[in-house]
Coordinates of N, CA and C in Angstrom, one line a residue:
M1163 N -9.3 17.5 9.8 CA -9.9 16.2 9.7 C -10.7 15.8 10.9
G1164 N -11.8 15.0 10.7 CA -12.6 14.6 11.7 C -12.0 13.5 12.6
A1165 N -12.8 13.1 13.6 CA -12.3 12.1 14.5 C -13.0 10.8 14.3
I1166 N -12.4 9.7 14.8 CA -13.1 8.4 14.7 C -13.9 8.2 16.0
A1167 N -15.2 8.0 15.8 CA -16.1 7.7 16.9 C -15.8 6.2 17.3
S1168 N -15.8 6.0 18.5 CA -15.6 4.6 19.0 C -16.8 4.1 19.8
G1169 N -17.1 2.8 19.5 CA -18.2 2.2 20.3 C -17.7 1.8 21.6
A1170 N -18.4 0.9 22.2 CA -18.2 0.5 23.6 C -16.8 -0.1 23.8
S1171 N -16.2 -0.5 22.8 CA -14.9 -1.2 22.9 C -13.7 -0.3 23.2
G1172 N -13.9 1.0 23.1 CA -12.8 1.9 23.5 C -12.1 2.4 22.2
A1173 N -10.8 2.8 22.4 CA -10.0 3.3 21.3 C -9.9 2.4 20.2
S1174 N -9.8 3.0 19.0 CA -9.8 2.2 17.8 C -8.5 1.7 17.4
G1175 N -7.4 2.2 17.9 CA -6.1 1.7 17.5 C -5.6 2.2 16.2
E1176 N -6.2 3.3 15.7 CA -5.9 3.8 14.4 C -4.5 4.5 14.4
S1177 N -3.9 4.4 13.2 CA -2.6 5.0 13.0 C -2.6 5.5 11.6
T1178 N -1.9 6.5 11.3 CA -1.9 7.1 10.0 C -0.7 6.6 9.1
T1179 N 0.1 5.7 9.7 CA 1.3 5.1 8.9 C 1.2 3.6 8.8
L1180 N 2.1 3.1 8.0 CA 2.2 1.6 7.9 C 2.6 1.0 9.2
A1181 N 2.3 -0.3 9.4 CA 2.6 -1.0 10.6 C 4.1 -1.1 10.7
T1182 N 4.6 -0.9 11.9 CA 6.0 -1.1 12.3 C 6.0 -1.7 13.6
P1183 N 7.2 -2.1 14.2 CA 7.1 -2.7 15.5 C 6.5 -1.7 16.6
R1184 N 6.5 -0.4 16.3 CA 6.0 0.6 17.2 C 4.6 1.1 16.8
R1185 N 4.2 0.9 15.6 CA 2.9 1.4 15.1 C 2.0 0.3 14.7
P1186 N 0.8 0.2 15.2 CA -0.1 -0.8 14.8 C -0.6 -0.6 13.3
A1187 N -1.0 -1.6 12.7 CA -1.6 -1.5 11.3 C -2.9 -0.9 11.4
L1188 N -3.3 -0.2 10.3 CA -4.6 0.4 10.3 C -5.7 -0.7 10.2
R1189 N -6.8 -0.5 10.9 CA -7.9 -1.5 10.8 C -8.5 -1.4 9.4
P1190 N -9.0 -2.5 8.9 CA -9.7 -2.4 7.6 C -10.9 -1.4 7.7
L1191 N -11.2 -0.8 6.6 CA -12.3 0.1 6.5 C -13.4 -0.5 5.7
L1192 N -14.6 -0.8 6.4 CA -15.8 -1.3 5.7 C -16.7 -0.2 5.3
L1193 N -17.0 -0.1 4.1 CA -17.8 1.0 3.6 C -19.3 0.7 3.7
D1194 N -20.0 1.6 4.3 CA -21.5 1.5 4.3 C -21.9 1.9 2.9
T1195 N -23.1 1.5 2.5 CA -23.6 1.7 1.1 C -23.5 3.2 0.7
H1196 N -23.9 4.1 1.5 CA -23.9 5.5 1.0 C -22.4 6.0 0.9
A1197 N -21.5 5.5 1.7 CA -20.1 5.9 1.6 C -19.5 5.4 0.3
L1198 N -19.9 4.1 -0.1 CA -19.4 3.6 -1.4 C -20.0 4.4 -2.5
L1199 N -21.3 4.6 -2.5 CA -21.9 5.4 -3.6 C -21.3 6.8 -3.7
W1200 N -21.2 7.5 -2.6 CA -20.6 8.8 -2.6 C -19.2 8.9 -3.1
W1201 N -18.4 7.8 -2.8 CA -17.0 7.7 -3.3 C -17.0 7.6 -4.8
L1202 N -17.8 6.6 -5.2 CA -17.9 6.3 -6.7 C -18.4 7.5 -7.5
L1203 N -19.4 8.2 -6.9 CA -20.0 9.3 -7.6 C -19.3 10.6 -7.3
D1204 N -18.2 10.6 -6.6 CA -17.4 11.7 -6.2 C -18.3 12.8 -5.6
S1205 N -19.2 12.4 -4.7 CA -20.1 13.3 -4.1 C -19.5 14.1 -3.0
P1206 N -19.9 15.4 -2.9 CA -19.4 16.2 -1.8 C -20.0 15.8 -0.4
E1207 N -21.0 14.9 -0.5 CA -21.6 14.4 0.8 C -20.7 13.5 1.6
L1208 N -19.7 13.0 0.9 CA -18.7 12.1 1.6 C -17.8 13.0 2.4
S1209 N -17.6 12.7 3.7 CA -16.8 13.6 4.5 C -15.3 13.6 4.1
M1210 N -14.6 14.6 4.4 CA -13.2 14.7 4.1 C -12.4 13.6 4.8
T1211 N -12.9 13.3 6.0 CA -12.2 12.2 6.8 C -12.4 10.9 6.1
A1212 N -13.6 10.6 5.7 CA -13.9 9.3 5.1 C -13.1 9.2 3.7
R1213 N -13.2 10.3 3.0 CA -12.5 10.4 1.7 C -11.0 10.1 1.9
A1214 N -10.4 10.7 2.9 CA -8.9 10.5 3.1 C -8.6 9.1 3.5
A1215 N -9.5 8.5 4.3 CA -9.3 7.1 4.8 C -9.4 6.1 3.6
I1216 N -10.4 6.4 2.8 CA -10.6 5.5 1.6 C -9.4 5.6 0.7
A1217 N -8.9 6.8 0.5 CA -7.8 7.0 -0.5 C -6.5 6.6 0.1
A1218 N -6.3 6.4 1.4 CA -5.0 6.0 1.9 C -4.5 4.7 1.3
P1219 N -3.3 4.7 0.7 CA -2.9 3.5 0.0 C -2.6 2.4 1.0
E1220 N -2.3 2.7 2.2 CA -2.0 1.6 3.2 C -3.3 1.0 3.8
R1221 N -4.4 1.5 3.5 CA -5.7 1.0 4.1 C -6.3 0.0 3.2
R1222 N -6.7 -1.1 3.9 CA -7.6 -2.1 3.2 C -9.0 -1.6 3.2
V1223 N -9.6 -1.5 2.1 CA -11.0 -1.0 2.0 C -11.9 -2.2 1.6
L1224 N -12.9 -2.4 2.4 CA -13.8 -3.6 2.2 C -15.2 -3.1 1.8
V1225 N -15.8 -3.9 1.0 CA -17.2 -3.7 0.6 C -17.9 -5.0 0.8
S1226 N -19.0 -5.0 1.5 CA -19.7 -6.2 1.8 C -20.6 -6.6 0.6
A1227 N -20.7 -7.9 0.4 CA -21.7 -8.4 -0.6 C -23.1 -7.8 -0.4
A1228 N -23.4 -7.6 0.9 CA -24.7 -7.0 1.3 C -24.9 -5.6 0.7
T1229 N -23.8 -4.9 0.5 CA -23.8 -3.6 -0.1 C -24.3 -3.7 -1.6
G1230 N -23.7 -4.6 -2.3 CA -24.2 -4.9 -3.7 C -25.6 -5.2 -3.8
W1231 N -26.1 -6.0 -2.8 CA -27.5 -6.4 -2.7 C -28.4 -5.2 -2.5
E1232 N -27.9 -4.3 -1.5 CA -28.7 -3.2 -1.2 C -28.8 -2.2 -2.4
I1233 N -27.7 -2.0 -3.0 CA -27.7 -1.0 -4.2 C -28.6 -1.6 -5.3
A1234 N -28.5 -2.8 -5.6 CA -29.3 -3.4 -6.7 C -30.8 -3.4 -6.3
T1235 N -31.1 -3.6 -5.0 CA -32.5 -3.6 -4.6 C -33.0 -2.2 -4.6
K1236 N -32.3 -1.2 -4.1 CA -32.8 0.2 -4.2 C -32.9 0.7 -5.6
Y1237 N -32.0 0.3 -6.5 CA -32.1 0.7 -7.9 C -33.4 0.1 -8.5
R1238 N -33.6 -1.2 -8.2 CA -34.8 -1.9 -8.8 C -36.1 -1.3 -8.3
I1239 N -36.2 -0.8 -7.1 CA -37.5 -0.2 -6.6 C -37.5 1.3 -6.8
G1240 N -36.5 1.9 -7.5 CA -36.6 3.3 -7.9 C -36.0 4.2 -6.9
K1241 N -35.4 3.8 -5.8 CA -34.8 4.7 -4.8 C -33.4 5.2 -5.2
L1242 N -32.8 4.5 -6.1 CA -31.4 5.0 -6.6 C -31.4 5.0 -8.1
P1243 N -32.2 5.8 -8.8 CA -32.2 5.8 -10.2 C -30.8 6.2 -10.8
E1244 N -30.0 7.0 -10.1 CA -28.7 7.4 -10.6 C -27.7 6.3 -10.5
A1245 N -28.0 5.2 -10.0 CA -27.0 4.1 -9.8 C -27.0 3.1 -10.9
R1246 N -27.7 3.3 -12.0 CA -27.7 2.3 -13.0 C -26.3 1.8 -13.5
D1247 N -25.4 2.7 -13.8 CA -24.1 2.3 -14.2 C -23.4 1.5 -13.1
I1248 N -23.6 1.9 -11.9 CA -22.9 1.3 -10.7 C -23.5 -0.2 -10.6
V1249 N -24.8 -0.3 -10.7 CA -25.4 -1.6 -10.6 C -24.9 -2.5 -11.7
E1250 N -24.8 -2.0 -12.9 CA -24.3 -2.8 -14.0 C -22.8 -3.2 -14.0
K1251 N -22.0 -2.3 -13.4 CA -20.5 -2.5 -13.4 C -19.9 -2.5 -12.0
L1252 N -20.6 -2.8 -11.0 CA -20.0 -2.7 -9.6 C -18.8 -3.6 -9.5
P1253 N -18.7 -4.8 -9.9 CA -17.5 -5.6 -9.7 C -16.3 -4.9 -10.4
T1254 N -16.5 -4.4 -11.6 CA -15.4 -3.7 -12.3 C -15.0 -2.4 -11.5
Y1255 N -15.9 -1.7 -11.0 CA -15.5 -0.5 -10.2 C -14.8 -0.9 -8.9
L1256 N -15.2 -1.9 -8.3 CA -14.5 -2.3 -7.1 C -13.1 -2.8 -7.4
R1257 N -12.9 -3.5 -8.4 CA -11.5 -4.0 -8.8 C -10.7 -2.8 -9.1
K1258 N -11.2 -1.8 -9.9 CA -10.4 -0.6 -10.2 C -10.0 0.2 -9.0
Q1259 N -10.8 0.2 -8.0 CA -10.5 0.9 -6.8 C -9.7 0.1 -5.8
R1260 N -9.5 -1.2 -6.1 CA -8.7 -2.1 -5.3 C -9.5 -2.4 -4.0
F1261 N -10.8 -2.3 -4.0 CA -11.6 -2.6 -2.8 C -11.8 -4.1 -2.8
E1262 N -11.8 -4.7 -1.6 CA -12.0 -6.1 -1.4 C -13.4 -6.4 -1.1
V1263 N -14.0 -7.4 -1.7 CA -15.4 -7.8 -1.4 C -15.4 -8.8 -0.3
V1264 N -16.3 -8.5 0.7 CA -16.5 -9.4 1.8 C -17.7 -10.2 1.6
S1265 N -17.5 -11.5 1.5 CA -18.7 -12.4 1.3 C -19.5 -12.5 2.6
I1266 N -20.7 -12.9 2.5 CA -21.5 -13.2 3.7 C -21.4 -14.6 4.0
T1267 N -20.9 -14.8 5.2 CA -20.7 -16.2 5.7 C -21.8 -16.6 6.6
L1268 N -21.9 -17.9 6.9 CA -23.0 -18.3 7.9 C -22.8 -17.6 9.2
E1269 N -21.5 -17.5 9.7 CA -21.2 -16.8 10.9 C -21.7 -15.4 10.9
H1270 N -21.5 -14.7 9.8 CA -21.9 -13.3 9.7 C -23.4 -13.2 9.8
S1271 N -24.1 -14.1 9.1 CA -25.6 -14.1 9.1 C -26.2 -14.4 10.5
M1272 N -25.6 -15.4 11.2 CA -26.0 -15.7 12.5 C -25.8 -14.6 13.5
S1273 N -24.7 -13.9 13.4 CA -24.4 -12.8 14.2 C -25.3 -11.6 13.9
A1274 N -25.6 -11.3 12.6 CA -26.5 -10.2 12.3 C -27.9 -10.5 12.8
G1275 N -28.3 -11.7 12.7 CA -29.6 -12.1 13.1 C -29.8 -12.1 14.6
A1276 N -28.7 -12.3 15.3 CA -28.7 -12.3 16.8 C -28.6 -10.9 17.4
L1277 N -28.3 -9.9 16.7 CA -28.1 -8.6 17.2 C -29.4 -8.1 18.0
P1278 N -29.2 -7.6 19.2 CA -30.4 -7.1 19.9 C -30.9 -5.8 19.4
G1279 N -32.0 -5.4 19.9 CA -32.6 -4.1 19.6 C -33.5 -4.1 18.5
P1280 N -34.1 -2.9 18.3 CA -35.2 -2.7 17.4 C -34.8 -2.4 16.0
H1281 N -33.5 -2.1 15.7 CA -33.1 -1.7 14.4 C -33.4 -2.9 13.4
R1282 N -34.1 -2.6 12.4 CA -34.6 -3.6 11.5 C -33.9 -3.7 10.1
D1283 N -33.1 -2.8 9.8 CA -32.4 -2.7 8.5 C -31.5 -3.9 8.4
P1284 N -31.8 -4.9 7.5 CA -30.9 -6.1 7.4 C -29.5 -5.8 6.9
F1285 N -29.4 -4.8 6.0 CA -28.1 -4.4 5.5 C -27.2 -3.8 6.6
D1286 N -27.8 -2.9 7.4 CA -27.0 -2.4 8.5 C -26.6 -3.5 9.5
R1287 N -27.5 -4.4 9.8 CA -27.2 -5.4 10.7 C -26.1 -6.3 10.2
M1288 N -26.1 -6.6 8.9 CA -25.0 -7.4 8.3 C -23.7 -6.7 8.4
L1289 N -23.7 -5.4 8.1 CA -22.4 -4.6 8.2 C -21.9 -4.6 9.6
I1290 N -22.8 -4.4 10.6 CA -22.4 -4.4 12.0 C -21.7 -5.7 12.3
A1291 N -22.4 -6.8 11.9 CA -21.8 -8.1 12.2 C -20.5 -8.4 11.5
Q1292 N -20.4 -8.0 10.3 CA -19.1 -8.1 9.6 C -18.0 -7.3 10.1
A1293 N -18.3 -6.0 10.5 CA -17.3 -5.2 11.1 C -16.8 -5.8 12.4
A1294 N -17.6 -6.3 13.2 CA -17.2 -7.0 14.4 C -16.3 -8.2 14.1
A1295 N -16.7 -9.0 13.2 CA -16.0 -10.2 12.8 C -14.6 -9.9 12.2
L1296 N -14.5 -8.8 11.5 CA -13.3 -8.4 10.8 C -12.5 -7.4 11.5
D1297 N -12.9 -7.0 12.7 CA -12.3 -5.9 13.5 C -12.0 -4.7 12.6
A1298 N -13.1 -4.3 11.9 CA -13.0 -3.2 10.9 C -13.7 -2.0 11.5
V1299 N -13.3 -0.9 10.9 CA -13.9 0.4 11.2 C -14.9 0.6 10.1
V1300 N -16.1 1.2 10.4 CA -17.1 1.4 9.4 C -17.2 2.8 8.9
A1301 N -17.1 3.1 7.6 CA -17.2 4.4 7.1 C -18.7 4.7 6.9
T1302 N -19.3 5.4 7.8 CA -20.8 5.7 7.7 C -21.1 7.0 8.5
V1303 N -22.2 7.6 8.0 CA -22.8 8.7 8.7 C -23.9 8.3 9.6
D1304 N -24.3 7.0 9.5 CA -25.4 6.5 10.3 C -25.1 6.2 11.7
P1305 N -25.7 6.9 12.7 CA -25.4 6.8 14.1 C -25.8 5.4 14.7
V1306 N -26.6 4.6 14.0 CA -27.0 3.3 14.6 C -25.8 2.4 14.8
F1307 N -24.7 2.6 14.0 CA -23.6 1.7 14.1 C -22.9 1.9 15.4
V1308 N -22.8 3.1 15.9 CA -22.2 3.3 17.2 C -23.0 2.8 18.3
D1309 N -24.4 2.8 18.1 CA -25.3 2.3 19.1 C -25.0 0.8 19.3
Y1310 N -24.5 0.1 18.3 CA -24.3 -1.3 18.3 C -22.8 -1.6 18.6
G1311 N -22.0 -0.6 19.0 CA -20.6 -0.8 19.4 C -19.7 -0.9 18.3
A1312 N -20.1 -0.5 17.1 CA -19.1 -0.6 16.0 C -18.2 0.7 16.0
R1313 N -17.0 0.5 15.6 CA -16.1 1.6 15.4 C -16.5 2.3 14.1
V1314 N -16.6 3.7 14.2 CA -17.1 4.4 13.0 C -16.2 5.5 12.7
L1315 N -16.0 5.8 11.4 CA -15.2 6.9 10.9 C -16.1 7.7 10.0
W1316 N -16.1 9.0 10.3 CA -16.9 9.9 9.4 C -16.3 11.3 9.6

């Protein structure tokens, strides 16, 4: 299994068991868009570490509303033609997987907008802000998340 990359904040506090007085609870896992798509499509591109973390019954798996927005947008403009079924049934798929939807709050949007640096992808910026607000680990292959201090699992 792979390791968890940690941002500037240091160790992630991950544990592979349920919380007990001696073991901390697992941090929630926020899925980047490609991680969600690769999970739903059972793609081999999803790392074994990410796959195991998503499948762990004790793990809260989160999907941002921004991810639904990104999938629908990319499908509409032709970048994700294979995602038609996912676009049409995403809420159903998320319920079946027991994934929790994270709404975009005013605080999330203000934090995303205030992030420094040149990275312009609004979906990534939102996930970075939400991960910080929720103390979540992000399942992503994208190195920009670590650049912003997010905890990353891949």
